[in-house]
CSV table of N, CA, C and O in Angstrom, one decimal:
chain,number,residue,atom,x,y,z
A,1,UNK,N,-0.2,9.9,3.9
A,1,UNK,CA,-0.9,10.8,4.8
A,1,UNK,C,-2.4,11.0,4.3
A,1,UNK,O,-2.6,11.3,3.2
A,2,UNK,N,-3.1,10.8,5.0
A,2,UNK,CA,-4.8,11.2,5.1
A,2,UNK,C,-4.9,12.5,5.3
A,2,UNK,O,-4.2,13.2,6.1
A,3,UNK,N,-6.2,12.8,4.3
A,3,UNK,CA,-6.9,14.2,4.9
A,3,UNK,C,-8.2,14.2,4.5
A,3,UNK,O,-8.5,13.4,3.7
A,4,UNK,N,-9.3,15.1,5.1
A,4,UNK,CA,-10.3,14.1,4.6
A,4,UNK,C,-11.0,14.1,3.9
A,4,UNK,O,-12.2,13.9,4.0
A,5,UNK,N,-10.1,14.2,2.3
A,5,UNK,CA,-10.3,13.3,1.6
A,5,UNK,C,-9.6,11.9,1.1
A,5,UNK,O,-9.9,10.7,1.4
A,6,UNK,N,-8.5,12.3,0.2
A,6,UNK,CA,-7.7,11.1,-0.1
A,6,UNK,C,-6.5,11.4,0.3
A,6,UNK,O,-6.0,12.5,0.7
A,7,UNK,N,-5.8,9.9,0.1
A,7,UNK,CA,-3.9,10.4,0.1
A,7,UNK,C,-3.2,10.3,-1.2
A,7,UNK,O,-3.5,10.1,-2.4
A,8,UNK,N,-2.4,10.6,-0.6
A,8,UNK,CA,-1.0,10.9,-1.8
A,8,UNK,C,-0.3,10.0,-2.1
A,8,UNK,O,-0.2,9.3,-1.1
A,9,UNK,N,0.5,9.4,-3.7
A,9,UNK,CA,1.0,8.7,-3.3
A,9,UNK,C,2.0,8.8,-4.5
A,9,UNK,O,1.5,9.5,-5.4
A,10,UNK,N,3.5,8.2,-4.9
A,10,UNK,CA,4.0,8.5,-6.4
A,10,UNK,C,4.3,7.1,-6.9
A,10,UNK,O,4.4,6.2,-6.1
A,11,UNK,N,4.4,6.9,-8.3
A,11,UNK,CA,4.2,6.0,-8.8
A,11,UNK,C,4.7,5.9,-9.7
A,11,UNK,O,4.5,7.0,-10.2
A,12,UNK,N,5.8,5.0,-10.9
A,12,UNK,CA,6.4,5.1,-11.8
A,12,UNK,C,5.2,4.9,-12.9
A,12,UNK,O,4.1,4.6,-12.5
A,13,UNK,N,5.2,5.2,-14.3
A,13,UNK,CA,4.2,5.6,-15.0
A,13,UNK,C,4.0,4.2,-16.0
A,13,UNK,O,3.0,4.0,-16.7
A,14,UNK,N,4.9,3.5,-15.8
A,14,UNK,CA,5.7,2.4,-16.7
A,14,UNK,C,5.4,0.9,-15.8
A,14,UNK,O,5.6,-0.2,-16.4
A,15,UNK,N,4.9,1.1,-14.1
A,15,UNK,CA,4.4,-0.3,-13.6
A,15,UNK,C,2.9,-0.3,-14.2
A,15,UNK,O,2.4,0.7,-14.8
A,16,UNK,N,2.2,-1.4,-14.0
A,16,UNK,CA,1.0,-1.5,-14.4
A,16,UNK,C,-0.1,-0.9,-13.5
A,16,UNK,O,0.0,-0.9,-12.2
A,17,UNK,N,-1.2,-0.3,-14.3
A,17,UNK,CA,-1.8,0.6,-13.0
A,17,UNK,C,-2.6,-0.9,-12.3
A,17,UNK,O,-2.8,-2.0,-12.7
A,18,UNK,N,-2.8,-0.4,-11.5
A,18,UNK,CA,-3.5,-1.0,-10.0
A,18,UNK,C,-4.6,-0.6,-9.3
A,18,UNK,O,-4.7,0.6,-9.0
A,19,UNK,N,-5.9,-1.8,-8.9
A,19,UNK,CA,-6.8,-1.1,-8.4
A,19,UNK,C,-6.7,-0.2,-7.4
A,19,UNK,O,-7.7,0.5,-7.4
A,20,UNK,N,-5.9,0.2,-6.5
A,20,UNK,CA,-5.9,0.9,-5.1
A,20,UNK,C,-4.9,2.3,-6.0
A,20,UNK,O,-4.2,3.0,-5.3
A,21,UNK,N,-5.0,2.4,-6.8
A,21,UNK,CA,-3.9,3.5,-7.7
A,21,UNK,C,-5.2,4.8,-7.1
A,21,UNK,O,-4.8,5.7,-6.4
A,22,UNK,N,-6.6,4.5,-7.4
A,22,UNK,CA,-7.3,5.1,-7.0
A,22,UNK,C,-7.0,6.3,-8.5
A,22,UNK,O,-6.4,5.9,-9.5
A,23,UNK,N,-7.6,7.8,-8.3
A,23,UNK,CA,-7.2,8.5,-9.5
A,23,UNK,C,-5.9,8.7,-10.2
A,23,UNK,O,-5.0,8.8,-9.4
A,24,UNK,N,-5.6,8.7,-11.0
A,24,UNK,CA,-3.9,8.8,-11.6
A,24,UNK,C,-3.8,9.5,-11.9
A,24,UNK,O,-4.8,10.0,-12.4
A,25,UNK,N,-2.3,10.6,-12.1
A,25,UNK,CA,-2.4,11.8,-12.2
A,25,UNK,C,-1.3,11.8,-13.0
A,25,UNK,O,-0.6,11.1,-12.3
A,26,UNK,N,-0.7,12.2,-13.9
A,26,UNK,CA,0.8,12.3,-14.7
A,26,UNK,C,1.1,13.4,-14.6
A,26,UNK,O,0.5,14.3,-15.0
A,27,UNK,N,2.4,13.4,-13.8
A,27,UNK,CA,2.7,14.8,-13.1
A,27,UNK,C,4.3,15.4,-14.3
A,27,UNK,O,5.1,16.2,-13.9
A,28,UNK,N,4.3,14.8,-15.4
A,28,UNK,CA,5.3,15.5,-15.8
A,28,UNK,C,5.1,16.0,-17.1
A,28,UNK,O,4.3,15.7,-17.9
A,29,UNK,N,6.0,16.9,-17.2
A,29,UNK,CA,5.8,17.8,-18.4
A,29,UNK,C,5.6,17.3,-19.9
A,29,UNK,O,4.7,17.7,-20.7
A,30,UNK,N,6.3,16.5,-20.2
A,30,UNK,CA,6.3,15.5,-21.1
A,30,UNK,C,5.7,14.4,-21.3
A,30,UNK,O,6.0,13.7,-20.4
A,31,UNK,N,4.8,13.8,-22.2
A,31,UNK,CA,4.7,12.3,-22.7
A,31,UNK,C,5.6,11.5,-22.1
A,31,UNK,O,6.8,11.8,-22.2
A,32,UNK,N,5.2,10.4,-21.6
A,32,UNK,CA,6.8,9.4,-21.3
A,32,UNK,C,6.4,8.7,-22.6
A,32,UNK,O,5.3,8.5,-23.2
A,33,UNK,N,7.9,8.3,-22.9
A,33,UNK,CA,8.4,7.0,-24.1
A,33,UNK,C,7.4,5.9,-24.4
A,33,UNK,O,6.9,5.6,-23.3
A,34,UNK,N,7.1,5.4,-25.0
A,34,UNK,CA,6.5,3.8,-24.7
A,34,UNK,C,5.1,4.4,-24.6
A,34,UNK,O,4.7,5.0,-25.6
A,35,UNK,N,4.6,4.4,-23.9
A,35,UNK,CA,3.3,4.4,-22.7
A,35,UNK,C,2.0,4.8,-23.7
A,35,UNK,O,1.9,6.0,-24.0
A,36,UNK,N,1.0,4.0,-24.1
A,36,UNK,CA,-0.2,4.4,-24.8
A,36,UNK,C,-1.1,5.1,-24.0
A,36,UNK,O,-1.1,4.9,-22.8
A,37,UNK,N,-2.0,6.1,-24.5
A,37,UNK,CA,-2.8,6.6,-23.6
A,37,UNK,C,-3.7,5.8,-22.6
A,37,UNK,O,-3.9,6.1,-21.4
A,38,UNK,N,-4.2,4.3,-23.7
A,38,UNK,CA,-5.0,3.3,-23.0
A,38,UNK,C,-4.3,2.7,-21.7
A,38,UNK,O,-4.9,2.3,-20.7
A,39,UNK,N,-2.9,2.7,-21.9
A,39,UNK,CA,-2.0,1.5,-20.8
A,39,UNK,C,-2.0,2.6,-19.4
A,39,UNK,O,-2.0,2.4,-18.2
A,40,UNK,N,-2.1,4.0,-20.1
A,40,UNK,CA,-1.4,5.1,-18.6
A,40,UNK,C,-2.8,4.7,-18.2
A,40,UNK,O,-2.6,3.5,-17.9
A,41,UNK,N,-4.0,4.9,-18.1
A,41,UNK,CA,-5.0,4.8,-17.9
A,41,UNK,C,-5.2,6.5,-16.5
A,41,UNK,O,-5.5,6.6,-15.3
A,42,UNK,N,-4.9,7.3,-17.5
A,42,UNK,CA,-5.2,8.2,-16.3
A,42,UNK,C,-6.0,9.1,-16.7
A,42,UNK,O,-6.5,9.4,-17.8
A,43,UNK,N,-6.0,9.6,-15.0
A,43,UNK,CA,-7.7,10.5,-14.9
A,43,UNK,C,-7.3,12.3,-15.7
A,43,UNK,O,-8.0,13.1,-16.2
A,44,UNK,N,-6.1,12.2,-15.3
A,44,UNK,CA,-5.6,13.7,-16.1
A,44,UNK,C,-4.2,13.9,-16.1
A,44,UNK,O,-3.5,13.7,-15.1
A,45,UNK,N,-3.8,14.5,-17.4
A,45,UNK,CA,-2.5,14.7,-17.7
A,45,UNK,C,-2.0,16.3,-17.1
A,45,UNK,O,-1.9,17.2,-17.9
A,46,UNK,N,-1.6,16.3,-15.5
A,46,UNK,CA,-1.4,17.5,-14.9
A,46,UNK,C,0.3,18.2,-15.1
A,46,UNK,O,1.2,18.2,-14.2
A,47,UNK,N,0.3,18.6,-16.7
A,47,UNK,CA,1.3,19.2,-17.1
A,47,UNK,C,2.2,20.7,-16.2
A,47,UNK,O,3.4,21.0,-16.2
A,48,UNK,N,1.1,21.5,-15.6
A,48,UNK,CA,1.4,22.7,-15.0
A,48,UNK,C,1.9,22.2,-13.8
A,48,UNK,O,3.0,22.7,-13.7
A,49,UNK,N,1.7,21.2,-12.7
A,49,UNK,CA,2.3,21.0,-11.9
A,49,UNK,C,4.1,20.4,-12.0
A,49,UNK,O,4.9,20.3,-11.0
A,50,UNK,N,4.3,20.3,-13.2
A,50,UNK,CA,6.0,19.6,-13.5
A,50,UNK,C,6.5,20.7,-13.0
A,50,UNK,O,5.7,21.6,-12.6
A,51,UNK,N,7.8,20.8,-12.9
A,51,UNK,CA,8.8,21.8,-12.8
A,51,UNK,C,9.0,22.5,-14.1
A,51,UNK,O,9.0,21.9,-15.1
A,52,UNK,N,9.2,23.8,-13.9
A,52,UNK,CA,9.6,25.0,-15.1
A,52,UNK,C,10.7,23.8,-15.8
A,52,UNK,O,11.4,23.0,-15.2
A,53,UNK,N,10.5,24.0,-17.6
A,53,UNK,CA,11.7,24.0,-18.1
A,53,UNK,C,13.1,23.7,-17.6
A,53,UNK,O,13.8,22.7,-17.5
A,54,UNK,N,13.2,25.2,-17.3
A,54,UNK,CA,14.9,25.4,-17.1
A,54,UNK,C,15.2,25.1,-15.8
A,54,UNK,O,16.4,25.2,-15.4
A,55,UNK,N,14.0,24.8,-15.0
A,55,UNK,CA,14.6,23.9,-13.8
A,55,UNK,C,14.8,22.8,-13.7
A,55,UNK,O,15.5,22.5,-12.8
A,56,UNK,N,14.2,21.7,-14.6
A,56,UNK,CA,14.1,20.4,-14.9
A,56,UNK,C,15.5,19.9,-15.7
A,56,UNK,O,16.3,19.0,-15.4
A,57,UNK,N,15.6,20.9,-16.9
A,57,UNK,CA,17.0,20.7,-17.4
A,57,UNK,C,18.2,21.0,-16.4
A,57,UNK,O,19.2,20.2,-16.4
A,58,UNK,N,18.1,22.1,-15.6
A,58,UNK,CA,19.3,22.1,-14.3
A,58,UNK,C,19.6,20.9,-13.7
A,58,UNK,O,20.7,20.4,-13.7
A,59,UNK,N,18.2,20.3,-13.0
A,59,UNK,CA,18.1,19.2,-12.3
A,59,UNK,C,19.0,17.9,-13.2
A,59,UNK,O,20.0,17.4,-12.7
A,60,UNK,N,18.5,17.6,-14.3
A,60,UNK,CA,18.9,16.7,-15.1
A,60,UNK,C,18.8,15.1,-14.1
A,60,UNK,O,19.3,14.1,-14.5
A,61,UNK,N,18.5,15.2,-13.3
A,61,UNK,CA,17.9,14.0,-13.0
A,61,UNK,C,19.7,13.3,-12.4
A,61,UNK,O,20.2,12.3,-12.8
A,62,UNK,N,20.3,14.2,-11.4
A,62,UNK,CA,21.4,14.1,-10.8
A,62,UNK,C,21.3,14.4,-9.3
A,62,UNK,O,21.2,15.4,-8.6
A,63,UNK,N,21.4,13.2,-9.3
A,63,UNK,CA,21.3,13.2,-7.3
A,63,UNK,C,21.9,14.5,-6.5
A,63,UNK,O,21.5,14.9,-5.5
A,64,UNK,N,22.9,15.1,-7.2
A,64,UNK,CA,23.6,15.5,-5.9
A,64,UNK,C,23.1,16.9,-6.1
A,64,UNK,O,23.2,17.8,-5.3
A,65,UNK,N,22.6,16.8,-7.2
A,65,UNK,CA,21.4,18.4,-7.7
A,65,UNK,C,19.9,18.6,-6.6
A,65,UNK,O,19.3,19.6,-6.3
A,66,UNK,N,19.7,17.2,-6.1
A,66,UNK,CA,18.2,17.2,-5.8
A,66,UNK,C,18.0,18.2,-4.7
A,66,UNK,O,17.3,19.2,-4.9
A,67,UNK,N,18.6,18.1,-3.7
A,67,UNK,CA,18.8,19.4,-2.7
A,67,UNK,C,17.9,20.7,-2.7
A,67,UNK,O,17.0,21.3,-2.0
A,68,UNK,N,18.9,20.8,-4.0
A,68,UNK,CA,19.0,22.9,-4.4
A,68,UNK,C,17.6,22.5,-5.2
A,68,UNK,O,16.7,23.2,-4.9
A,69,UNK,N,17.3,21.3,-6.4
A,69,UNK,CA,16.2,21.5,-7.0
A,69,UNK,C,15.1,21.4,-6.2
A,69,UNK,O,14.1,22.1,-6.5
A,70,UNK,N,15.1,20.6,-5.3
A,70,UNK,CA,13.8,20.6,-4.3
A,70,UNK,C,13.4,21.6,-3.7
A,70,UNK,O,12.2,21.9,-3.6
A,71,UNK,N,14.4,22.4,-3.4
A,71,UNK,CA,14.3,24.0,-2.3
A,71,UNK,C,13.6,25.0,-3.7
A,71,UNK,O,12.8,25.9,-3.4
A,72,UNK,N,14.0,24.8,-5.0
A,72,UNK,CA,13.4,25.7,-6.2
A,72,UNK,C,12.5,25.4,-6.6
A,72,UNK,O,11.7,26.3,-7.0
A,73,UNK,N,12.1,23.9,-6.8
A,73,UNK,CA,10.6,23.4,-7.3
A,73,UNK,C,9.7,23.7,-6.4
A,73,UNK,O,8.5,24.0,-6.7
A,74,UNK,N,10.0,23.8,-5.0
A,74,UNK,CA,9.0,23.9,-3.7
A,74,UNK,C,8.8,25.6,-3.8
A,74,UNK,O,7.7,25.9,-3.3
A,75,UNK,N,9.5,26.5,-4.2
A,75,UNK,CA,9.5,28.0,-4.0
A,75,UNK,C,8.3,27.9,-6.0
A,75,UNK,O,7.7,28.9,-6.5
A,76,UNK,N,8.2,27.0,-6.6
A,76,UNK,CA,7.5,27.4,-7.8
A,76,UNK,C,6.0,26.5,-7.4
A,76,UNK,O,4.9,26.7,-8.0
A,77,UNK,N,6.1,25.5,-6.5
A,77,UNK,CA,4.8,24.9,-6.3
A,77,UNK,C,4.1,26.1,-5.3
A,77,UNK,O,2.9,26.1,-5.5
A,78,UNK,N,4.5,26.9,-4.5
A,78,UNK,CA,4.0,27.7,-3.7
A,78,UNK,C,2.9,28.6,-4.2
A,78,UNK,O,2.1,29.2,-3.4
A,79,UNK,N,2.8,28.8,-5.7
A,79,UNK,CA,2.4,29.9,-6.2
A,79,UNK,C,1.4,29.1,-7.4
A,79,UNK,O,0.6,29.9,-7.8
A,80,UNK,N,1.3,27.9,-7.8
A,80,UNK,CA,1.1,27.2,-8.7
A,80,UNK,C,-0.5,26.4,-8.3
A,80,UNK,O,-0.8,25.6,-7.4
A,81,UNK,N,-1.2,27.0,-9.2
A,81,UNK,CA,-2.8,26.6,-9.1
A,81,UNK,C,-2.5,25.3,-9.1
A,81,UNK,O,-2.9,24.8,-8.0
A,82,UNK,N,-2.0,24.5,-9.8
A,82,UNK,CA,-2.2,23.2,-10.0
A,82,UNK,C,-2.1,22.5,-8.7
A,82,UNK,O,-2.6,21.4,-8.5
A,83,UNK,N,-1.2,23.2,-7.8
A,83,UNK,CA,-1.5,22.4,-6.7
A,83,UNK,C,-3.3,22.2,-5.8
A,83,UNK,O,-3.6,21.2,-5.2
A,84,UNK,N,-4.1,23.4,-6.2
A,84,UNK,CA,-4.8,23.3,-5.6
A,84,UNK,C,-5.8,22.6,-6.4
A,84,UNK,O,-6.7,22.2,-5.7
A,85,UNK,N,-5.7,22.2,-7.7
A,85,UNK,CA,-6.3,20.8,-8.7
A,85,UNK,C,-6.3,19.8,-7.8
A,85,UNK,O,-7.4,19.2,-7.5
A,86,UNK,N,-4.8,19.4,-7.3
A,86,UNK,CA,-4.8,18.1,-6.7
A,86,UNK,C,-5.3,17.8,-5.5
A,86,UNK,O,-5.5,16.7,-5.1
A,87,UNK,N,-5.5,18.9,-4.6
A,87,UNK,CA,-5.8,18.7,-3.5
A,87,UNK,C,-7.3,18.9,-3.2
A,87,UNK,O,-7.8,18.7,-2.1
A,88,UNK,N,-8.0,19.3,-4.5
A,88,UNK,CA,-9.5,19.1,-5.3
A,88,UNK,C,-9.5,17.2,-5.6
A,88,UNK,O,-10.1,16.4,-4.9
A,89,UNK,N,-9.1,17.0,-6.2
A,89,UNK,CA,-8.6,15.0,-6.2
A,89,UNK,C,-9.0,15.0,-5.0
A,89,UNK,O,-10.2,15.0,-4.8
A,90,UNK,N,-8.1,15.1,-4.2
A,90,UNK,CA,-7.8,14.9,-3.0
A,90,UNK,C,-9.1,14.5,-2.2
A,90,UNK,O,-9.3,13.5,-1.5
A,91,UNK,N,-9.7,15.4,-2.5
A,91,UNK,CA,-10.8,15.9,-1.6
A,91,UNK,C,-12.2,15.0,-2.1
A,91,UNK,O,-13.2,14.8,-1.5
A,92,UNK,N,-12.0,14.6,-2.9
A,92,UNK,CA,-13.0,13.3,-4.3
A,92,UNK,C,-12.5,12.2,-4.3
A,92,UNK,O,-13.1,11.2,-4.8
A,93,UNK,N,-11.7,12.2,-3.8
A,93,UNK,CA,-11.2,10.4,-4.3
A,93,UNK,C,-10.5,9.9,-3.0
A,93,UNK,O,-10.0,10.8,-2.3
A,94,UNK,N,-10.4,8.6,-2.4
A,94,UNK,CA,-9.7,7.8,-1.5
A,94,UNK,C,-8.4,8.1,-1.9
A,94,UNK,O,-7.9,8.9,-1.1
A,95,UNK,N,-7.3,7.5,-3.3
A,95,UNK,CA,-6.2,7.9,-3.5
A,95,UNK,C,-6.0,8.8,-4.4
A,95,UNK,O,-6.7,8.7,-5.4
A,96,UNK,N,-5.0,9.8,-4.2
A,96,UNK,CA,-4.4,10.5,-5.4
A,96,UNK,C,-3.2,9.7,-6.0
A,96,UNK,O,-2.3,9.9,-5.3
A,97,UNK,N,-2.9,8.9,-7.2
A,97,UNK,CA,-1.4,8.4,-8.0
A,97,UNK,C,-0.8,9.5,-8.8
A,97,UNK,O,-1.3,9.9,-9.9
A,98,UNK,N,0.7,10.1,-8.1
A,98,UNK,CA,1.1,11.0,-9.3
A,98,UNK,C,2.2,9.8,-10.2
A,98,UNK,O,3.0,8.9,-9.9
A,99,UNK,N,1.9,10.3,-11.2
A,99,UNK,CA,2.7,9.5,-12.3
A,99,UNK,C,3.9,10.4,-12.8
A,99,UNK,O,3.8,11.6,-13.1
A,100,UNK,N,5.2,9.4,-12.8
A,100,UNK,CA,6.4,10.3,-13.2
A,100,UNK,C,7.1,8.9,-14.1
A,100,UNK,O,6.8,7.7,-13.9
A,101,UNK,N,7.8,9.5,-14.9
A,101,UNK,CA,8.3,8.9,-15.6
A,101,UNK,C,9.7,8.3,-15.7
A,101,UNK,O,10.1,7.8,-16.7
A,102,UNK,N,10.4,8.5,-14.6
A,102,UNK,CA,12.0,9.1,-14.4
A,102,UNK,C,12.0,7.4,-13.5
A,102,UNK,O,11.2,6.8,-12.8
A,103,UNK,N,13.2,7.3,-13.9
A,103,UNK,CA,13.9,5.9,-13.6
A,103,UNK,C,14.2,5.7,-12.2
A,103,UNK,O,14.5,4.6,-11.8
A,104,UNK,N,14.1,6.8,-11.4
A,104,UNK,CA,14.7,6.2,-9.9
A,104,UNK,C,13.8,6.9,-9.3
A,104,UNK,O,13.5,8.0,-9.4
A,105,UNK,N,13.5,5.8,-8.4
A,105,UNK,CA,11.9,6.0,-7.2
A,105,UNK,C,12.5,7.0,-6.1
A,105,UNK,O,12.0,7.5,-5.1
A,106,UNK,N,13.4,7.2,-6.4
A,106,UNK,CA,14.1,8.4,-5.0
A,106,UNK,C,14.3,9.4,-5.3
A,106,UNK,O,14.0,10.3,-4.5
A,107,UNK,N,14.9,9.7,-6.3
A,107,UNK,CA,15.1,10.9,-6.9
A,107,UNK,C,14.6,11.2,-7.9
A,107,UNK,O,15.1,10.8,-9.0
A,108,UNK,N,13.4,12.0,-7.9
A,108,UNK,CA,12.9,12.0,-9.0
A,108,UNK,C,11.8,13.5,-8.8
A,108,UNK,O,11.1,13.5,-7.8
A,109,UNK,N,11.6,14.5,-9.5
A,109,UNK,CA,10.9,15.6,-9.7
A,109,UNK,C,9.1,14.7,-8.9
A,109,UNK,O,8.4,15.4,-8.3
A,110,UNK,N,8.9,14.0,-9.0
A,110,UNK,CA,7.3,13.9,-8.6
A,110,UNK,C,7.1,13.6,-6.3
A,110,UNK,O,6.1,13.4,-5.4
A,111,UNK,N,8.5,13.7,-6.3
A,111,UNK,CA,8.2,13.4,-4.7
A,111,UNK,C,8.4,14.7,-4.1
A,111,UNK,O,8.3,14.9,-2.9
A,112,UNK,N,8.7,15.8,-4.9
A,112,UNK,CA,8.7,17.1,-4.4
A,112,UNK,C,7.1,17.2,-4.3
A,112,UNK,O,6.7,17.3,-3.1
A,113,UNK,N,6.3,17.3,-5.3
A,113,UNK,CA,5.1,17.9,-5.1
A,113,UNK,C,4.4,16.5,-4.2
A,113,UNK,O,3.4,16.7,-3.4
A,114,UNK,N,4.9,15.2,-4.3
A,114,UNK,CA,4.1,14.5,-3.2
A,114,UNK,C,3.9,14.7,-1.9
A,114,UNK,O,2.8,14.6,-1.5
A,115,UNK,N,5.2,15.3,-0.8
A,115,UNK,CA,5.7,15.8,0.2
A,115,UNK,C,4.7,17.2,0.1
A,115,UNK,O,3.7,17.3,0.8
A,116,UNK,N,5.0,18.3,-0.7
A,116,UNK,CA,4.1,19.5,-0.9
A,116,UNK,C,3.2,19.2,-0.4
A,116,UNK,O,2.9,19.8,0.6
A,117,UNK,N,2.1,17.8,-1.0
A,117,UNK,CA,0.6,18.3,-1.2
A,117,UNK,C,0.6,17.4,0.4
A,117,UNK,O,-0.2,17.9,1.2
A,118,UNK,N,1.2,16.4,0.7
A,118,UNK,CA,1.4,16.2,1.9
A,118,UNK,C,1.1,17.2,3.4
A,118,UNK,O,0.3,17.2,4.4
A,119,UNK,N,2.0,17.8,3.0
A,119,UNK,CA,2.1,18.6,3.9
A,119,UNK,C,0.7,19.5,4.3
A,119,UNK,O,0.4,19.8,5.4
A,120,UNK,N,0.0,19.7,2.8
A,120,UNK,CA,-0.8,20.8,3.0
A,120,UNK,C,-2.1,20.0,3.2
A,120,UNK,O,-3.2,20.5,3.5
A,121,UNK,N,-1.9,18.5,3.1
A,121,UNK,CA,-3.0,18.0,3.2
A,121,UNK,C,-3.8,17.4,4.6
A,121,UNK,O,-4.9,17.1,5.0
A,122,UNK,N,-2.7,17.4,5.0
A,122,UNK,CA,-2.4,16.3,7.1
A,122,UNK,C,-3.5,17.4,7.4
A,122,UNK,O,-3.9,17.5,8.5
């Protein structure tokens, strides 16, 4: 989705970055495994946008959780400056890349706030 600035887009943290990645953004709470600062090659490590703690451990990265955790991560992005960081990106750069660390491109804590900033960005 376009707005006019850039779009959105999510990204495992662990493929190699790419020119059209445009700004990179690492959207989870933690360091991923492996990954050197030089290899992430990102513009900023946006910690406050992850999910609380004790919602991330709820989630535990179980499909049949994603539902209820999407409906709870989306009620904590509501209120959460960092959304409005990204959609500053947004507004500067052609693309925004959020970077997540989590093994499956479908379920995964970083397509909640992609959809979010989506939404607020159209």
């Amino acid at each position: 989705m376009e707005n006019a600035g850039g779009s959105f887009r999510i990204k495992r943290i662990y493929d190699d970055p790419a020119d059209d990645d445009g700004c990179r953004v690492l959207v989870d709470r933690l360091w991923p495994r492996g990954v050197t600062k030089e290899r992430a090659g990102l513009e900023l490590w946006l910690k406050d946008i992850a999910p609380s703690p004790p919602l991330r451990q709820e989630f535990a990265h179980m499909q049949e959780r994603f539902a209820d955790f999407r409906a709870q991560y989306e009620d904590e992005l509501e209120n959460n400056p960092a959304v409005e960081q990204l959609l500053d990106l947004a507004a500067r750069h052609k693309r925004v890349t959020l970077l997540y660390a989590a093994k499956d491109p479908e379920v995964n804590h970083a397509r909640v706030p992609l959809e979010f900033l989506q939404d607020r960005s159209s």
